[in-house]
Coordinates of C-alpha atoms and ligand atoms in Angstrom, one line a residue:
M448 CA -85.4 -40.2 -226.5
K449 CA -87.2 -40.9 -223.2
I450 CA -88.6 -37.9 -221.4
L451 CA -89.9 -38.2 -217.9
V452 CA -92.3 -35.4 -216.8
C453 CA -92.8 -34.8 -213.1
I454 CA -96.4 -33.8 -212.4
R455 CA -98.1 -32.6 -209.3
Q456 CA -101.9 -32.5 -208.8
G457 CA -102.9 -29.1 -207.4
L458 CA -105.4 -28.5 -204.5
D459 CA -108.0 -27.8 -207.2
G460 CA -107.5 -31.3 -208.6
E461 CA -106.0 -29.9 -211.8
I462 CA -102.4 -30.2 -213.0
N463 CA -100.0 -27.7 -211.5
P464 CA -99.8 -24.9 -214.2
F465 CA -96.0 -25.0 -214.5
D466 CA -96.1 -28.9 -214.8
A467 CA -98.6 -28.4 -217.6
C468 CA -96.0 -26.4 -219.5
A469 CA -93.4 -29.1 -218.8
Y470 CA -95.7 -31.7 -220.2
E471 CA -96.5 -29.6 -223.3
E472 CA -92.8 -29.1 -224.0
A473 CA -92.2 -32.8 -223.7
L474 CA -95.0 -33.6 -226.1
K475 CA -93.5 -31.2 -228.6
V476 CA -90.2 -33.2 -228.8
K477 CA -90.4 -35.3 -232.0
N478 CA -90.2 -39.1 -231.6
A479 CA -90.0 -38.9 -227.8
E480 CA -91.4 -41.4 -225.5
V481 CA -93.1 -39.4 -222.8
I482 CA -93.7 -40.8 -219.3
L483 CA -95.4 -39.0 -216.5
L484 CA -94.3 -39.4 -212.9
S485 CA -96.2 -38.2 -209.8
M486 CA -96.1 -38.8 -206.1
G487 CA -99.5 -38.7 -204.4
P488 CA -102.4 -40.6 -203.0
Q489 CA -104.1 -43.5 -204.8
S490 CA -106.8 -41.1 -205.9
A491 CA -104.4 -39.4 -208.2
K492 CA -104.5 -42.4 -210.4
D493 CA -107.5 -41.1 -212.3
F494 CA -106.0 -37.7 -212.7
L495 CA -102.9 -39.3 -214.3
L496 CA -104.9 -41.5 -216.5
R497 CA -106.8 -38.5 -217.9
L498 CA -103.5 -36.8 -218.6
T499 CA -102.3 -39.8 -220.7
R500 CA -104.9 -38.9 -223.2
L501 CA -102.7 -36.0 -224.3
G502 CA -99.9 -38.2 -225.5
A503 CA -97.9 -40.0 -222.7
K504 CA -98.3 -43.7 -223.1
K505 CA -97.5 -44.4 -219.5
A506 CA -97.8 -42.7 -216.1
I507 CA -96.2 -43.8 -212.8
L508 CA -97.8 -42.9 -209.5
L509 CA -95.6 -43.2 -206.5
S510 CA -98.1 -43.9 -203.7
D511 CA -97.4 -45.3 -200.3
K512 CA -98.4 -44.1 -196.9
V513 CA -94.7 -43.6 -196.0
F514 CA -94.5 -40.9 -198.7
A515 CA -97.1 -38.6 -196.9
G516 CA -96.0 -35.3 -195.4
A517 CA -92.8 -35.0 -197.5
D518 CA -91.0 -31.7 -197.8
T519 CA -89.0 -30.8 -200.9
L520 CA -86.0 -32.9 -199.9
A521 CA -88.0 -36.0 -199.1
T522 CA -90.0 -35.5 -202.3
A523 CA -86.9 -35.2 -204.4
Y524 CA -85.4 -38.3 -202.7
T525 CA -88.5 -40.4 -203.5
L526 CA -88.7 -39.1 -207.1
S527 CA -85.0 -39.6 -207.6
L528 CA -85.4 -43.4 -207.0
A529 CA -88.0 -43.6 -209.7
V530 CA -85.9 -41.5 -212.1
K531 CA -83.0 -43.9 -211.6
K532 CA -85.3 -46.9 -212.2
I533 CA -86.8 -45.4 -215.4
N534 CA -83.5 -44.0 -216.6
P535 CA -84.7 -41.2 -218.9
D536 CA -82.6 -39.0 -221.1
L537 CA -84.4 -35.9 -219.9
V538 CA -86.5 -35.0 -216.9
F539 CA -88.9 -32.1 -217.2
C540 CA -90.3 -30.4 -214.1
G541 CA -92.4 -27.3 -213.7
R542 CA -90.5 -24.4 -212.2
Q543 CA -92.5 -24.7 -209.0
T544 CA -95.8 -25.9 -207.6
L545 CA -98.4 -23.5 -206.5
V546 CA -99.0 -25.5 -203.3
G547 CA -95.3 -25.5 -202.1
D548 CA -94.2 -22.6 -204.3
T549 CA -90.5 -23.2 -203.5
A550 CA -88.9 -24.0 -206.9
Q551 CA -86.6 -26.4 -204.9
T552 CA -87.7 -29.9 -205.9
G553 CA -86.3 -29.8 -209.5
P554 CA -82.7 -28.7 -208.5
M555 CA -82.8 -31.2 -205.5
L556 CA -84.0 -34.0 -207.8
S557 CA -81.2 -33.3 -210.3
V558 CA -78.6 -33.7 -207.5
L559 CA -80.1 -36.9 -206.1
A560 CA -80.8 -38.4 -209.6
Q561 CA -77.3 -37.3 -210.8
T562 CA -78.4 -35.4 -213.9
Q563 CA -77.3 -32.1 -215.3
L564 CA -79.6 -29.1 -214.6
I565 CA -81.0 -26.1 -216.3
T566 CA -83.6 -24.1 -214.4
N567 CA -86.1 -21.4 -215.5
V568 CA -86.3 -22.6 -219.1
M569 CA -88.1 -20.2 -221.4
S570 CA -87.4 -22.3 -224.6
I571 CA -85.8 -25.5 -225.5
D572 CA -83.6 -24.7 -228.5
E573 CA -81.9 -27.9 -229.4
I574 CA -81.9 -31.5 -228.2
G575 CA -79.3 -34.1 -229.3
E576 CA -76.3 -35.4 -227.3
T577 CA -76.7 -32.2 -225.4
V578 CA -79.7 -29.9 -224.6
T579 CA -79.6 -26.1 -225.2
C580 CA -82.2 -23.9 -223.5
T581 CA -82.8 -20.2 -223.2
T582 CA -83.4 -19.4 -219.6
R583 CA -85.3 -16.6 -217.9
D584 CA -82.4 -14.9 -216.1
N585 CA -79.2 -16.7 -217.0
G586 CA -79.0 -16.6 -220.8
I587 CA -78.5 -19.6 -223.1
Q588 CA -77.3 -22.8 -221.4
T589 CA -76.1 -26.1 -222.8
V590 CA -75.6 -29.3 -220.8
T591 CA -75.1 -33.0 -221.6
L592 CA -77.7 -35.6 -221.1
P593 CA -79.1 -36.9 -218.9
A594 CA -80.5 -33.6 -217.8
L595 CA -83.3 -32.1 -215.8
L596 CA -85.0 -28.9 -217.0
T597 CA -87.4 -26.8 -214.9
I598 CA -89.9 -25.1 -217.2
E599 CA -91.4 -21.6 -216.9
R600 CA -95.0 -20.8 -217.8
I601 CA -94.2 -20.7 -221.6
N602 CA -97.1 -22.5 -223.3
N603 CA -100.6 -23.8 -223.0
L604 CA -101.2 -27.5 -222.5
R605 CA -103.0 -29.0 -225.5
L606 CA -106.5 -30.4 -225.2
P607 CA -107.1 -34.1 -225.9
S608 CA -108.2 -35.0 -229.4
I609 CA -111.5 -37.0 -229.9
M610 CA -109.4 -39.9 -231.2
S611 CA -107.0 -40.0 -228.3
K612 CA -106.5 -43.1 -226.3
L613 CA -105.8 -43.7 -222.6
G614 CA -102.4 -44.9 -221.6
E615 CA -101.6 -47.0 -218.6
V616 CA -100.9 -46.0 -215.0
E617 CA -98.6 -48.1 -212.8
V618 CA -98.6 -47.5 -209.1
W619 CA -95.2 -48.0 -207.4
S620 CA -94.8 -48.4 -203.6
A621 CA -91.7 -47.6 -201.4
E622 CA -90.6 -51.2 -201.8
D623 CA -90.9 -51.0 -205.6
I624 CA -88.3 -48.2 -205.8
G625 CA -86.2 -49.6 -202.9
A626 CA -86.8 -46.5 -200.8
D627 CA -85.3 -46.1 -197.3
K628 CA -88.4 -45.3 -195.3
E629 CA -86.5 -43.0 -193.0
K630 CA -85.8 -40.7 -195.9
C631 CA -89.4 -40.5 -197.2
G632 CA -92.4 -38.5 -196.2
L633 CA -92.6 -36.7 -192.8
A634 CA -89.8 -38.9 -191.3
G635 CA -87.4 -37.9 -194.0
S636 CA -88.3 -34.2 -194.1
P637 CA -85.8 -31.9 -192.4
T638 CA -88.2 -28.9 -192.3
R639 CA -91.2 -28.8 -190.0
V640 CA -94.2 -26.4 -189.9
V641 CA -94.6 -25.3 -186.3
K642 CA -97.6 -23.1 -186.8
T643 CA -99.7 -21.4 -189.6
F644 CA -101.7 -18.2 -189.3
Q645 CA -103.7 -15.9 -191.6
N646 CA -101.4 -13.7 -193.7
E647 CA -102.1 -10.1 -193.0
S648 CA -98.7 -9.0 -194.2
G649 CA -98.5 -6.4 -197.0
K650 CA -101.6 -4.6 -195.8
R651 CA -101.1 -0.9 -195.5
K652 CA -103.2 2.1 -194.6
C653 CA -103.8 4.0 -197.8
K654 CA -103.7 7.8 -197.9
F655 CA -105.5 9.2 -200.9
I656 CA -103.7 12.0 -202.8
T657 CA -104.3 14.1 -205.8
D658 CA -102.5 13.8 -209.2
N659 CA -100.5 16.9 -208.4
E660 CA -99.0 15.4 -205.3
L661 CA -97.6 12.4 -207.1
P662 CA -94.1 13.7 -208.0
Q663 CA -93.5 14.9 -204.4
V664 CA -94.8 11.6 -202.9
I665 CA -92.3 9.7 -205.2
S666 CA -89.3 11.9 -204.3
E667 CA -90.1 11.7 -200.5
A668 CA -90.5 8.0 -200.7
L669 CA -87.1 7.7 -202.4
K670 CA -85.5 9.8 -199.7
K671 CA -86.7 7.5 -197.0
Q672 CA -83.6 5.4 -197.6
N673 CA -85.4 2.1 -198.3
E674 CA -86.3 1.4 -194.7
D675 CA -86.6 -2.3 -194.7
I676 CA -89.7 -3.8 -193.1
V677 CA -87.7 -6.7 -191.7
K678 CA -85.4 -4.3 -189.8
T679 CA -88.1 -3.2 -187.6
Q680 CA -88.5 -6.7 -186.2
L681 CA -85.2 -7.4 -184.5
S682 CA -85.0 -10.6 -182.4
S683 CA -83.9 -9.9 -178.8
Q684 CA -81.8 -13.1 -178.7
K685 CA -79.1 -13.6 -181.3
L686 CA -77.9 -16.5 -183.3
S687 CA -74.1 -16.9 -183.7
K688 CA -72.3 -17.8 -186.9
V689 CA -74.8 -17.0 -189.6
F690 CA -73.6 -17.2 -193.2
I691 CA -75.1 -15.2 -196.0
V692 CA -74.5 -16.1 -199.6
G693 CA -74.1 -12.8 -201.5
E694 CA -75.1 -9.4 -199.9
G695 CA -78.8 -9.7 -200.6
P696 CA -79.8 -11.6 -197.4
R697 CA -77.9 -9.2 -195.1
P698 CA -80.9 -7.2 -193.9
F699 CA -82.6 -10.4 -192.8
A700 CA -79.4 -11.8 -191.2
E701 CA -79.1 -8.6 -189.2
T702 CA -82.5 -9.2 -187.5
V703 CA -81.2 -12.5 -186.0
S704 CA -77.4 -12.2 -185.7
D705 CA -74.5 -9.9 -185.0
D706 CA -72.1 -12.6 -186.3
I707 CA -72.5 -12.6 -190.0
T708 CA -70.0 -14.0 -192.6
I709 CA -70.5 -13.4 -196.3
L710 CA -69.8 -16.2 -198.9
P711 CA -69.7 -15.4 -202.6
L712 CA -72.4 -17.2 -204.7
T713 CA -70.1 -19.6 -206.6
N714 CA -71.2 -23.1 -207.3
A715 CA -73.0 -25.8 -205.3
E716 CA -70.0 -28.1 -204.8
D717 CA -67.8 -25.3 -203.4
L718 CA -70.4 -23.9 -201.2
A719 CA -71.4 -27.3 -199.8
Q720 CA -67.7 -27.9 -199.0
K721 CA -67.4 -24.5 -197.2
I722 CA -70.5 -25.1 -195.2
T723 CA -69.4 -28.6 -194.1
E724 CA -65.9 -27.3 -193.1
L725 CA -67.0 -24.1 -191.3
K726 CA -70.2 -25.4 -189.7
P727 CA -72.4 -22.2 -189.4
N728 CA -75.6 -22.3 -187.4
A729 CA -77.6 -20.9 -190.4
V730 CA -77.1 -20.1 -194.0
L731 CA -79.3 -17.5 -195.8
W732 CA -79.6 -17.2 -199.5
G733 CA -81.2 -14.6 -201.8
S734 CA -84.3 -15.4 -203.8
D735 CA -83.0 -14.7 -207.3
S736 CA -83.2 -17.7 -209.6
L737 CA -79.5 -18.6 -209.3
S738 CA -79.5 -18.5 -205.5
K739 CA -82.7 -20.6 -205.4
K740 CA -81.1 -23.2 -207.7
V741 CA -77.7 -23.4 -205.9
S742 CA -79.3 -23.4 -202.4
A743 CA -81.5 -26.3 -203.4
Q744 CA -78.6 -28.2 -204.8
V745 CA -76.6 -27.6 -201.6
G746 CA -79.6 -28.7 -199.5
A747 CA -79.7 -32.0 -201.5
M748 CA -76.0 -32.6 -201.4
L749 CA -75.8 -32.1 -197.6
G750 CA -79.2 -33.5 -196.7
L751 CA -80.2 -30.2 -195.2
G752 CA -83.7 -28.7 -194.9
L753 CA -84.3 -25.5 -196.9
C754 CA -87.1 -23.1 -196.2
A755 CA -88.1 -21.1 -199.3
D756 CA -88.9 -17.4 -199.7
C757 CA -88.9 -16.3 -196.1
T758 CA -90.4 -12.9 -195.3
L759 CA -89.4 -12.9 -191.7
L760 CA -86.8 -14.6 -189.4
E761 CA -86.7 -14.9 -185.6
T762 CA -84.5 -16.7 -183.1
D763 CA -84.4 -17.6 -179.5
G764 CA -80.7 -17.9 -179.7
E765 CA -80.8 -21.6 -180.4
E766 CA -83.3 -22.2 -183.2
L767 CA -83.9 -20.2 -186.4
Y768 CA -87.6 -19.7 -186.9
M769 CA -88.4 -19.0 -190.6
Y770 CA -91.7 -17.5 -191.7
R771 CA -93.0 -17.8 -195.2
P772 CA -96.2 -17.3 -197.1
A773 CA -97.9 -20.6 -198.1
L774 CA -101.0 -21.6 -200.1
S775 CA -100.8 -18.8 -202.6
G776 CA -99.9 -16.3 -199.9
S777 CA -103.1 -16.7 -198.0
V778 CA -101.4 -18.1 -194.8
I779 CA -98.0 -17.7 -193.2
A780 CA -96.2 -20.8 -192.0
K781 CA -93.6 -20.7 -189.2
I782 CA -91.0 -23.3 -189.9
V783 CA -88.0 -24.8 -188.1
S784 CA -85.3 -27.0 -189.5
C785 CA -84.4 -30.4 -187.8
T786 CA -81.0 -30.3 -189.6
K787 CA -78.1 -27.9 -188.9
P788 CA -77.2 -25.5 -190.3
A789 CA -80.8 -24.2 -190.8
M790 CA -81.0 -22.9 -194.4
A791 CA -83.4 -20.5 -195.9
T792 CA -83.9 -18.4 -199.0
V793 CA -85.2 -14.9 -198.1
R794 CA -87.2 -12.6 -200.3
T795 CA -84.5 -10.3 -201.6
T796 CA -85.0 -7.7 -204.3
Q797 CA -84.7 -8.5 -208.0
N798 CA -85.2 -5.0 -209.3
A799 CA -82.4 -2.9 -210.9
S800 CA -84.1 0.5 -210.3
D801 CA -85.4 2.3 -207.2
V802 CA -88.8 2.6 -208.8
V803 CA -90.9 -0.1 -210.4
V804 CA -94.0 0.9 -212.4
A805 CA -96.4 -2.0 -212.9
A806 CA -98.9 -1.7 -215.8
G807 CA -101.8 -4.0 -215.2
Y808 CA -104.6 -5.1 -217.5
G809 CA -106.4 -1.8 -216.7
A810 CA -103.5 0.0 -218.5
R811 CA -103.7 -2.0 -221.7
D812 CA -105.1 0.8 -223.8
F813 CA -102.5 3.4 -222.8
L814 CA -99.3 1.4 -222.4
D815 CA -97.2 4.0 -224.2
L816 CA -98.3 6.6 -221.7
V817 CA -97.2 4.3 -218.8
K818 CA -93.9 3.5 -220.5
A819 CA -93.2 7.2 -221.1
F820 CA -94.0 7.9 -217.4
A821 CA -91.6 5.1 -216.3
D822 CA -88.9 6.4 -218.6
K823 CA -89.3 9.9 -217.3
I824 CA -88.7 8.8 -213.6
G825 CA -86.1 6.2 -214.5
A826 CA -88.3 3.3 -213.4
D827 CA -88.3 -0.4 -214.4
M828 CA -91.6 -1.7 -215.8
A829 CA -93.5 -4.7 -214.4
T830 CA -96.9 -6.2 -215.0
T831 CA -99.5 -8.7 -213.9
R832 CA -100.4 -12.2 -215.1
K833 CA -103.6 -11.0 -216.7
A834 CA -101.6 -8.6 -218.9
V835 CA -99.1 -11.4 -219.8
D836 CA -101.8 -13.9 -220.5
N837 CA -103.4 -11.4 -222.9
D838 CA -100.1 -10.8 -224.7
I839 CA -99.9 -7.2 -223.6
L840 CA -96.5 -7.4 -221.9
P841 CA -93.9 -10.2 -221.7
Y842 CA -93.8 -12.9 -219.0
N843 CA -90.4 -11.8 -217.7
M844 CA -92.0 -8.6 -216.5
Q845 CA -94.7 -10.5 -214.5
V846 CA -94.6 -9.9 -210.7
G847 CA -96.4 -12.3 -208.3
L848 CA -96.8 -15.8 -207.3
T849 CA -96.1 -17.3 -210.7
G850 CA -93.8 -14.4 -211.8
K851 CA -91.0 -12.8 -209.9
T852 CA -90.6 -11.0 -206.6
V853 CA -89.6 -7.4 -206.4
S854 CA -89.1 -5.1 -203.5
P855 CA -88.1 -1.6 -204.8
P856 CA -88.2 1.4 -202.6
V857 CA -91.2 2.6 -204.6
Y858 CA -93.8 0.5 -206.5
I859 CA -96.4 2.2 -208.6
A860 CA -99.3 0.0 -209.6
V861 CA -101.2 1.4 -212.6
G862 CA -104.4 -0.4 -213.6
V863 CA -103.6 -3.3 -211.2
S864 CA -106.6 -4.7 -209.2
G865 CA -104.4 -6.1 -206.4
A866 CA -105.2 -9.9 -206.5
V867 CA -103.5 -11.8 -203.8
H868 CA -101.3 -13.6 -206.4
H869 CA -99.9 -10.3 -207.5
I870 CA -99.4 -8.9 -204.0
A871 CA -97.3 -12.0 -203.1
G872 CA -94.6 -10.6 -205.5
M873 CA -94.5 -7.0 -204.4
Q874 CA -95.6 -6.8 -200.8
R875 CA -92.1 -6.0 -199.5
A876 CA -91.8 -2.8 -201.7
G877 CA -90.9 0.3 -199.7
T878 CA -93.7 2.7 -200.6
V879 CA -96.6 1.5 -202.7
I880 CA -98.7 3.9 -204.8
A881 CA -101.8 2.7 -206.7
I882 CA -103.6 4.5 -209.4
N883 CA -107.1 3.0 -210.1
P884 CA -110.6 4.5 -210.7
D885 CA -112.2 1.7 -208.6
K886 CA -112.3 2.7 -204.9
D887 CA -113.0 -0.9 -204.0
A888 CA -110.0 -2.3 -205.8
P889 CA -108.0 -4.5 -203.3
I890 CA -104.8 -2.8 -204.4
F891 CA -105.7 0.1 -202.1
D892 CA -105.5 -2.2 -199.1
Y893 CA -101.9 -2.8 -200.0
A894 CA -100.9 0.7 -200.9
D895 CA -99.5 3.6 -198.8
Y896 CA -100.8 6.2 -201.3
G897 CA -103.7 6.0 -203.7
I898 CA -104.9 8.1 -206.6
L899 CA -108.6 7.5 -207.3
G900 CA -108.9 8.1 -211.0
D901 CA -108.2 7.2 -214.6
A902 CA -104.5 6.7 -215.0
R903 CA -104.7 8.1 -218.5
E904 CA -105.5 11.5 -216.9
V905 CA -103.1 11.1 -214.0
L906 CA -100.0 10.3 -216.0
K907 CA -100.5 12.5 -219.0
Ligands
LIG2066 C1 -102.7 -19.9 -209.5 C2 -102.7 -18.4 -209.9 C3 -101.5 -17.8 -210.0 C4 -101.4 -16.4 -210.4 N1 -100.2 -15.7 -210.4 C5 -100.2 -14.4 -210.6 C6 -99.0 -13.7 -210.6 O1 -97.9 -14.2 -210.5 N2 -99.1 -12.3 -210.9 C7 -100.2 -11.7 -211.1 O2 -100.2 -10.5 -211.3 N3 -101.4 -12.4 -211.2 C8 -101.4 -13.7 -210.9 N4 -102.6 -14.4 -211.0 C9 -103.8 -13.7 -211.6 C10 -104.4 -12.8 -210.5 O3 -105.3 -13.6 -209.7 C11 -105.2 -11.7 -211.2 O4 -106.1 -12.2 -212.1 C12 -104.3 -10.7 -211.9 O5 -103.3 -10.2 -211.1 C13 -105.2 -9.5 -212.3 O6 -104.4 -8.7 -213.1 P1 -104.7 -7.1 -213.3 O7 -104.8 -6.5 -211.9 O8 -103.8 -6.6 -214.2 O9 -106.2 -7.1 -214.0 P2 -107.6 -6.9 -213.4 O10 -107.9 -7.7 -212.2 O11 -108.5 -7.0 -214.6 O12 -107.6 -5.4 -212.9 C14 -107.5 -4.3 -213.8 C15 -107.6 -3.1 -212.9 O13 -107.4 -2.0 -213.7 C16 -108.3 -0.9 -213.2 N5 -108.4 0.0 -214.4 C17 -109.3 -0.1 -215.4 N6 -109.1 1.0 -216.2 C18 -108.2 1.8 -215.6 C19 -107.7 3.1 -215.9 N7 -108.0 3.8 -217.0 N8 -106.7 3.6 -215.1 C20 -106.3 2.9 -214.0 N9 -106.8 1.7 -213.6 C21 -107.7 1.2 -214.4 C22 -109.5 -1.7 -212.9 O14 -110.3 -0.9 -212.0 C23 -109.0 -2.9 -212.2 O15 -108.8 -2.8 -210.8 C24 -102.6 -15.7 -210.7 C25 -103.8 -16.4 -210.6 C26 -103.9 -17.7 -210.3 C27 -105.2 -18.5 -210.2

């Protein structure tokens, strides 16, 4: 069994956290030959060499100046040539990188390398002629080999043992993999960043209230009919023939078009065919895991740019301008697509209830109280990464950059400090209420209402 693990070096020089989980899962497979694959500058050679100490005998670095500036499609194209050359049984990728944060490269790579695909893997249950995995949102799935799996943050990468040996690192150029230079790097990237600016989105003016006012604030917020932030930013020019896949992206589509057609979210082959036949100007997708997977597959099938997780759209009647948070949410990038139709996933809601109660690490000693409060008001529960990392609540509840995105009409943050990584996952909520005894907690900068106090007292 040959397992190829795709690795990206983060801006901090360390392995991307999701890729670390993919590597650990590969190392756990008995009798597997594990090979690492990365695209990056020559300097990444040492980084890969260090990683071989954990068990991979070999690492391949794709390094060539024509690879620079690649978006997800150009990256997937380049990686796919190496995958074909190595011919593994399984390819493991992290769900997403923290730099790009799109979750597109894995699904695109599976199309271009012609493998089966399972995304958002929470556990690998069986490997033989087929591979069976439990996924985060779409149950248990089985596919035949060769297959590509995108792995969630489900484990911790082992440390090297004292006895461990270094493997070898090979550096492959564009020529070594027979790459068409027009399809690599910046030249082969259909999406272009036009501009970046500081991300101030999500910031709100917090009004402090007392415990007694909480029920009334919640019920008034619910009555406000989920006014969507995006609806207040209508473009004056309109784009014709915009397709939405599923109902989720409609509020975004309405900001840029009066000519909207809905397509059901079926499979990538059908949707690619419809888009080719009907030639829309733009196609908008939701940001649930299935939409993300299928949109990336369609992007790879049709060679189209795909901008991930847009929080705002604009048009001048010709181009679609897509705005998305980048670099852990610290900046906003304005992006256009050089290919038509322009395609984007937009931050749609993934919550079932109108109210989400997030219990952060600060609520760890009185979780029962928070749960009882959530039950009483019919709310879904969510949490932060710190609570997940400390085994307080499960990963599928984690909201944020490395968790899921929610945008319920009401979001109540209990014992949540408001780190930028958490805010990235909830900043489009309708009304945000924070309960925290620390008046300097950043969460109050992102809340409409705040209760300054011990949540144990407030919720009892
Ligand atoms: C690359 C990367 C990705 C990340 N991705 C995510 C992500 O997806 N999601 C995420 O959430 N985080 C993420 N993080 C972690 C993030 O930076 C924070 O560490 C995390 O969100 C903090 O969790 P917290 O607010 O629960 O805990 P803390 O920061 O410890 O805050 C606890 C809060 O509880 C308050 N508190 C204490 N006692 C009480 C009480 N009795 N009542 C009420 N309040 C109380 C405290 O005042 C404090 O503000 C990521 C970090 C990195 C580096």
